[in-house]
PDB file of C-alpha atoms in Angstrom:
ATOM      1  CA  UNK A   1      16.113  15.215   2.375  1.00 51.00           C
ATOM      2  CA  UNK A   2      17.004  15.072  -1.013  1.00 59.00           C
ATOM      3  CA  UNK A   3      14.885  13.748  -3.406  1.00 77.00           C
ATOM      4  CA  UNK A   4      15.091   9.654  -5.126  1.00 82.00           C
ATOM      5  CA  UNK A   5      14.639   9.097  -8.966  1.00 84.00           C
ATOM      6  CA  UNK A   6      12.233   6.061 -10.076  1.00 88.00           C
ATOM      7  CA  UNK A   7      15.645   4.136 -10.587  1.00 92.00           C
ATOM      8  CA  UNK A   8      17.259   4.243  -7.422  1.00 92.00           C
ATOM      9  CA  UNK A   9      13.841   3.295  -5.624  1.00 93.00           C
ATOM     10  CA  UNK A  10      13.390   0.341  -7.859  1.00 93.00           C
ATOM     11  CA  UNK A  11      17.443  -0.683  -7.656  1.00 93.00           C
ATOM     12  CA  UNK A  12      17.197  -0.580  -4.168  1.00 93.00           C
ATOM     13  CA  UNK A  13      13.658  -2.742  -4.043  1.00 94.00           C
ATOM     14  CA  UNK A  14      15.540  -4.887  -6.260  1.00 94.00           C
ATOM     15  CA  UNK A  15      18.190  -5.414  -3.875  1.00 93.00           C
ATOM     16  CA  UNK A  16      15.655  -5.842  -0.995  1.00 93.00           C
ATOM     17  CA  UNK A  17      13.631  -8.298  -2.166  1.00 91.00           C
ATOM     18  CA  UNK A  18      16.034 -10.164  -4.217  1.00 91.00           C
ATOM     19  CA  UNK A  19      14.573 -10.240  -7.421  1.00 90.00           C
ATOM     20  CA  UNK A  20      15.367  -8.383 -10.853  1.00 89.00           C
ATOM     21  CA  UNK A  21      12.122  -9.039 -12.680  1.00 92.00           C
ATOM     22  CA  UNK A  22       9.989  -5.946 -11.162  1.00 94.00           C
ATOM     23  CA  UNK A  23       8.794  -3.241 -12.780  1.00 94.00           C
ATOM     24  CA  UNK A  24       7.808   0.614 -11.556  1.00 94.00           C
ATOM     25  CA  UNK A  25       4.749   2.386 -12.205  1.00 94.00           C
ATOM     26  CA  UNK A  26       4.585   5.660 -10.654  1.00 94.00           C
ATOM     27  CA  UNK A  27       1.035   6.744  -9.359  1.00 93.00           C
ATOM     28  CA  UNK A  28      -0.238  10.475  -9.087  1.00 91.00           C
ATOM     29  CA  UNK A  29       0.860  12.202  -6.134  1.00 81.00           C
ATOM     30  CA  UNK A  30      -1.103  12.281  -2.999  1.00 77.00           C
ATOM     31  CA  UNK A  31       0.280  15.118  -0.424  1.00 78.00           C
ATOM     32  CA  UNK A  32       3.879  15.614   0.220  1.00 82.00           C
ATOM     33  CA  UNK A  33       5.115  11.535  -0.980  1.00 86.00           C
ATOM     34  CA  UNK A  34       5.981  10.142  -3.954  1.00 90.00           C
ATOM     35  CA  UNK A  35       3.758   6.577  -4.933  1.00 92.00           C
ATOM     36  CA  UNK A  36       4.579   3.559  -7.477  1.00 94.00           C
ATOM     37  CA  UNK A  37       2.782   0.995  -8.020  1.00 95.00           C
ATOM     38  CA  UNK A  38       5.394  -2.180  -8.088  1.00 96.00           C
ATOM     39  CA  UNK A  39       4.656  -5.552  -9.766  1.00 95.00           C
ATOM     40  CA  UNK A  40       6.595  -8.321  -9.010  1.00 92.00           C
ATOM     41  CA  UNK A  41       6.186 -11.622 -11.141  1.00 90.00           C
ATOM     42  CA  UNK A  42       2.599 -12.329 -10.307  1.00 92.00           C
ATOM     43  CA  UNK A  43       1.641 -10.035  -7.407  1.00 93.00           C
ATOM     44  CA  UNK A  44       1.619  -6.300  -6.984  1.00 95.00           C
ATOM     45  CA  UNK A  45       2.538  -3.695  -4.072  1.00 95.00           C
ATOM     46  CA  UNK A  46       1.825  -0.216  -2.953  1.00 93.00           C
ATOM     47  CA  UNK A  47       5.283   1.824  -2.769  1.00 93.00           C
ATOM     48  CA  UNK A  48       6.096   5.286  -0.984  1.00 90.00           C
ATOM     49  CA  UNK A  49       8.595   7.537  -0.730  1.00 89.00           C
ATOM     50  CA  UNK A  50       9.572   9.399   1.801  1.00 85.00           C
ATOM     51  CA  UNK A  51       7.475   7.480   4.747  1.00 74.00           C
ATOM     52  CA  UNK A  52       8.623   7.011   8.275  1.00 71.00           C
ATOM     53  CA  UNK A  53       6.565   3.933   8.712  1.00 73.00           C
ATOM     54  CA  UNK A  54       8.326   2.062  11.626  1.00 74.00           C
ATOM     55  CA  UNK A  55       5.349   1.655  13.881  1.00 76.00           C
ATOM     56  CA  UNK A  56       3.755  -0.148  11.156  1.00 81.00           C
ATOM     57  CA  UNK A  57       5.823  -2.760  10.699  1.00 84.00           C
ATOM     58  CA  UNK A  58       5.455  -4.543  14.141  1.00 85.00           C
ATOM     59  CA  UNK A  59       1.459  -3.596  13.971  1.00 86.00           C
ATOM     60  CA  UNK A  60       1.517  -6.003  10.231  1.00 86.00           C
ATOM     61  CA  UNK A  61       3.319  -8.593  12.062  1.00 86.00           C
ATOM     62  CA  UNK A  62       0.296  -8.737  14.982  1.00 88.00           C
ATOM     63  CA  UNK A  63      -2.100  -8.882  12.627  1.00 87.00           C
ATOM     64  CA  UNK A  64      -0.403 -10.593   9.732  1.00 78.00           C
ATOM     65  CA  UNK A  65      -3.119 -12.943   9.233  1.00 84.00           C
ATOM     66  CA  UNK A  66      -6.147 -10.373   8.819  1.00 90.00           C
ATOM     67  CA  UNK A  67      -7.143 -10.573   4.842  1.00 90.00           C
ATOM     68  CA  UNK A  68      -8.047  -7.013   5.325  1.00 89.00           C
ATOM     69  CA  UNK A  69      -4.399  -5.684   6.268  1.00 88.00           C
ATOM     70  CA  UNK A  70      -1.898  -5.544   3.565  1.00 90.00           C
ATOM     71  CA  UNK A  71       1.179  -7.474   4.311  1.00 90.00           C
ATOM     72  CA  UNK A  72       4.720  -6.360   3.265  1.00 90.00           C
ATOM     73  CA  UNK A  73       7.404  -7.936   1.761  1.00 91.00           C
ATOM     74  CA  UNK A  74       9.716  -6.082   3.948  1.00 89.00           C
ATOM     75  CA  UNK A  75      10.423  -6.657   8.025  1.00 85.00           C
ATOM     76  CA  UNK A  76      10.807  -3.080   8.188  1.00 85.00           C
ATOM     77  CA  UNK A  77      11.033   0.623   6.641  1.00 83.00           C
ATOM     78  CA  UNK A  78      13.891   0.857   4.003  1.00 88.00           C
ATOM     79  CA  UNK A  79      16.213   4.271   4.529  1.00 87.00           C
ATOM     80  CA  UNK A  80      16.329   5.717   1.145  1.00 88.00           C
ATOM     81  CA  UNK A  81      18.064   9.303   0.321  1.00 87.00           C
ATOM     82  CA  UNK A  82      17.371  10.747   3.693  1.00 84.00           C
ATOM     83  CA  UNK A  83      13.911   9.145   4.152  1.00 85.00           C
ATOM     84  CA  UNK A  84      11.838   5.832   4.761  1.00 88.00           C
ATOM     85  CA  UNK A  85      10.908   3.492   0.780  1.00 90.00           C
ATOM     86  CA  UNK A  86       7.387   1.466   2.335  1.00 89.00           C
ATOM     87  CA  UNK A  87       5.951  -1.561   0.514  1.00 92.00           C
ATOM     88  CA  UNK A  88       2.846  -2.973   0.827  1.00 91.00           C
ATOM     89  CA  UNK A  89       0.982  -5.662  -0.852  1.00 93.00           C
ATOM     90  CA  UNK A  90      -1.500  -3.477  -3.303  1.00 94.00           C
ATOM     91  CA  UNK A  91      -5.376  -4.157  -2.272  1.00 90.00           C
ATOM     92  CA  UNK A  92      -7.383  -2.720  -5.223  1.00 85.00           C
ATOM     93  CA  UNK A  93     -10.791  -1.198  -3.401  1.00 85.00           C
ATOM     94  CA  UNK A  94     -14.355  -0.719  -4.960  1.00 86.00           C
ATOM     95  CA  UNK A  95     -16.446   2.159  -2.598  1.00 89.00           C
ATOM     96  CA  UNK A  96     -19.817   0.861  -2.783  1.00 90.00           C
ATOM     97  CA  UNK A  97     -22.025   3.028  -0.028  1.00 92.00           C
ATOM     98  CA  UNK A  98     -23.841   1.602   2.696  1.00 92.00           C
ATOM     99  CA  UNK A  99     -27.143   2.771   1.670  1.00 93.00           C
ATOM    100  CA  UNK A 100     -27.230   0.800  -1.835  1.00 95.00           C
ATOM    101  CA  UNK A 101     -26.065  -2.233  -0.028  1.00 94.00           C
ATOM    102  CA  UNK A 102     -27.859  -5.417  -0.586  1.00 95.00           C
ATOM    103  CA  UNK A 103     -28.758  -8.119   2.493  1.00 95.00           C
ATOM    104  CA  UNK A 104     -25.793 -10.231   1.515  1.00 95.00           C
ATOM    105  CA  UNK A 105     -23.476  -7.048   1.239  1.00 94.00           C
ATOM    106  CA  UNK A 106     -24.457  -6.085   4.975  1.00 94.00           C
ATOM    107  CA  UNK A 107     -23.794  -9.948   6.175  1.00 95.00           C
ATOM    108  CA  UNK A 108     -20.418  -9.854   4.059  1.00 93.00           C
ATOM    109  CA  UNK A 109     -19.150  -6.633   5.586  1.00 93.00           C
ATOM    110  CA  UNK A 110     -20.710  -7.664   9.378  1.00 94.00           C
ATOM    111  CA  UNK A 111     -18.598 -10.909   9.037  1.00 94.00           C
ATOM    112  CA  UNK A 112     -15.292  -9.030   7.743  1.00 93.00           C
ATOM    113  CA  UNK A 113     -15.985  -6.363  10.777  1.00 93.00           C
ATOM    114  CA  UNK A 114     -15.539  -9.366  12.764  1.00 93.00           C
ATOM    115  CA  UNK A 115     -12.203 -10.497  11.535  1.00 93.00           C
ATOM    116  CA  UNK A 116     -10.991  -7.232  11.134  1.00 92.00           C
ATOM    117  CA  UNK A 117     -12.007  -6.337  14.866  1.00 91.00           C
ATOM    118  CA  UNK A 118     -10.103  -9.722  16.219  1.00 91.00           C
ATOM    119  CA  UNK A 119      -7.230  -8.836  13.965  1.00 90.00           C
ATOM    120  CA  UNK A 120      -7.242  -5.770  15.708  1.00 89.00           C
ATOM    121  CA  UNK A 121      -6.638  -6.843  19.147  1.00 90.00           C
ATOM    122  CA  UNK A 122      -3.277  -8.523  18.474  1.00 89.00           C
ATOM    123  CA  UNK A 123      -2.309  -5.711  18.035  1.00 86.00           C
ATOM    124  CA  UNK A 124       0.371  -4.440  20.300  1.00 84.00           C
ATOM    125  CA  UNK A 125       1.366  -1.253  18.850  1.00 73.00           C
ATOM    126  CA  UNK A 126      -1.031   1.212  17.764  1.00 67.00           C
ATOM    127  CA  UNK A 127       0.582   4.273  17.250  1.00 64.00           C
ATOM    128  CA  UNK A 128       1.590   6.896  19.206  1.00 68.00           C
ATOM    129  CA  UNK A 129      -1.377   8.781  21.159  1.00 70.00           C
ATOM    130  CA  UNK A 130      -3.111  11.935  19.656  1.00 73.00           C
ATOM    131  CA  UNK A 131      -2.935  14.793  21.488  1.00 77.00           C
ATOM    132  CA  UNK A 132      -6.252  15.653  22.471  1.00 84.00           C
ATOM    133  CA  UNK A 133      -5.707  19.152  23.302  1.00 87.00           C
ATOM    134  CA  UNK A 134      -3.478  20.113  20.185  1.00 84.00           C
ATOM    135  CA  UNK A 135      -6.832  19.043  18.400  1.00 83.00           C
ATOM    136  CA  UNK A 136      -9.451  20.523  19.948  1.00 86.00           C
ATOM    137  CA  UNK A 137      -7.160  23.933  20.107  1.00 89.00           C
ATOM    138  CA  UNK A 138      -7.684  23.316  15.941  1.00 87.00           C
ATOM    139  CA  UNK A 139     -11.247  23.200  16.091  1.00 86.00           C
ATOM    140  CA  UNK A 140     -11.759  26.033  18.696  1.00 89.00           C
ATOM    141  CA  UNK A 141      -9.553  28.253  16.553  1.00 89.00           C
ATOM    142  CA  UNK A 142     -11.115  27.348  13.295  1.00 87.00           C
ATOM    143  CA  UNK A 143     -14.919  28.138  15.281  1.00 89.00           C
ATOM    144  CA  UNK A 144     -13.594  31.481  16.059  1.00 90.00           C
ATOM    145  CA  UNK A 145     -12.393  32.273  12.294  1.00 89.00           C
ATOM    146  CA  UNK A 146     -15.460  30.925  10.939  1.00 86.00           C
ATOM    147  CA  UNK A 147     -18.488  31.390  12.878  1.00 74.00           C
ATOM    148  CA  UNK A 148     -21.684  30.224  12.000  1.00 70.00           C
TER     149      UNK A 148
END
């Protein structure tokens, strides 16, 4: 896999979404992919590079009407210099923990568990499944390195 320059990600989101007026931010790195923040006009996405997201795209379509699931612009992963360019509509996030939560912060986030849940069961492709045996094989092996 060779690796993509800022300008041939945003020629080809150009090209993708049809529109000229966008502009590329790139974000610190987070593991092996490469992250921009795009704006476009008025709204703003979440971009990565390289990112085989396939099953994702037919899970945002189940639950495209959760306001708790980023949509994307796209119907589906774009190949880009032997990988996968994702885009996502960017959700900014606040972390606020569940112990300083107020009454009306615990009814706000029991009501948004409840769309979120419902969203959830549209759902008709979840991934593939883990392999339960690969991971507890991880966590015997790390017990016998590091025993307590």
């Amino acid at each position: 896999m060779s690796a993509v320059d800022e300008r041939q990600v945003l020629e080809t989101l150009q090209e993708r979404l049809g529109r000229t007026d966008l502009t590329l931010v790139r974000l610190p790195p987070v593991g092996h992919s490469l992250l921009w923040k795009l704006t476009a006009g008025a709204r703003e996405y979440f971009v990565k590079w390289p990112d085989e997201m396939a099953p994702m795209y037919p899970f945002l379509r189940d639950v495209g009407d959760c306001p708790f699931i980023p949509k994307s612009p796209l119907s589906e992963p774009v190949p880009l210099a032997g990988g996968f360019l994702s885009c996502v509509e960017w959700m900014p996030t606040e972390t606020v923990h569940p112990e300083t939560w107020s009454d009306a912060q615990l009814e706000s986030f029991m009501a948004a568990y409840d769309v979120f849940s419902a969203a959830l069961q549209k759902a008709t492709q979840v991934g593939p499944p883990e392999d339960d045996a690969d991971y507890f094989a991880t966590l015997e092996d790390y017990a016998r390195r590091i025993p307590f």
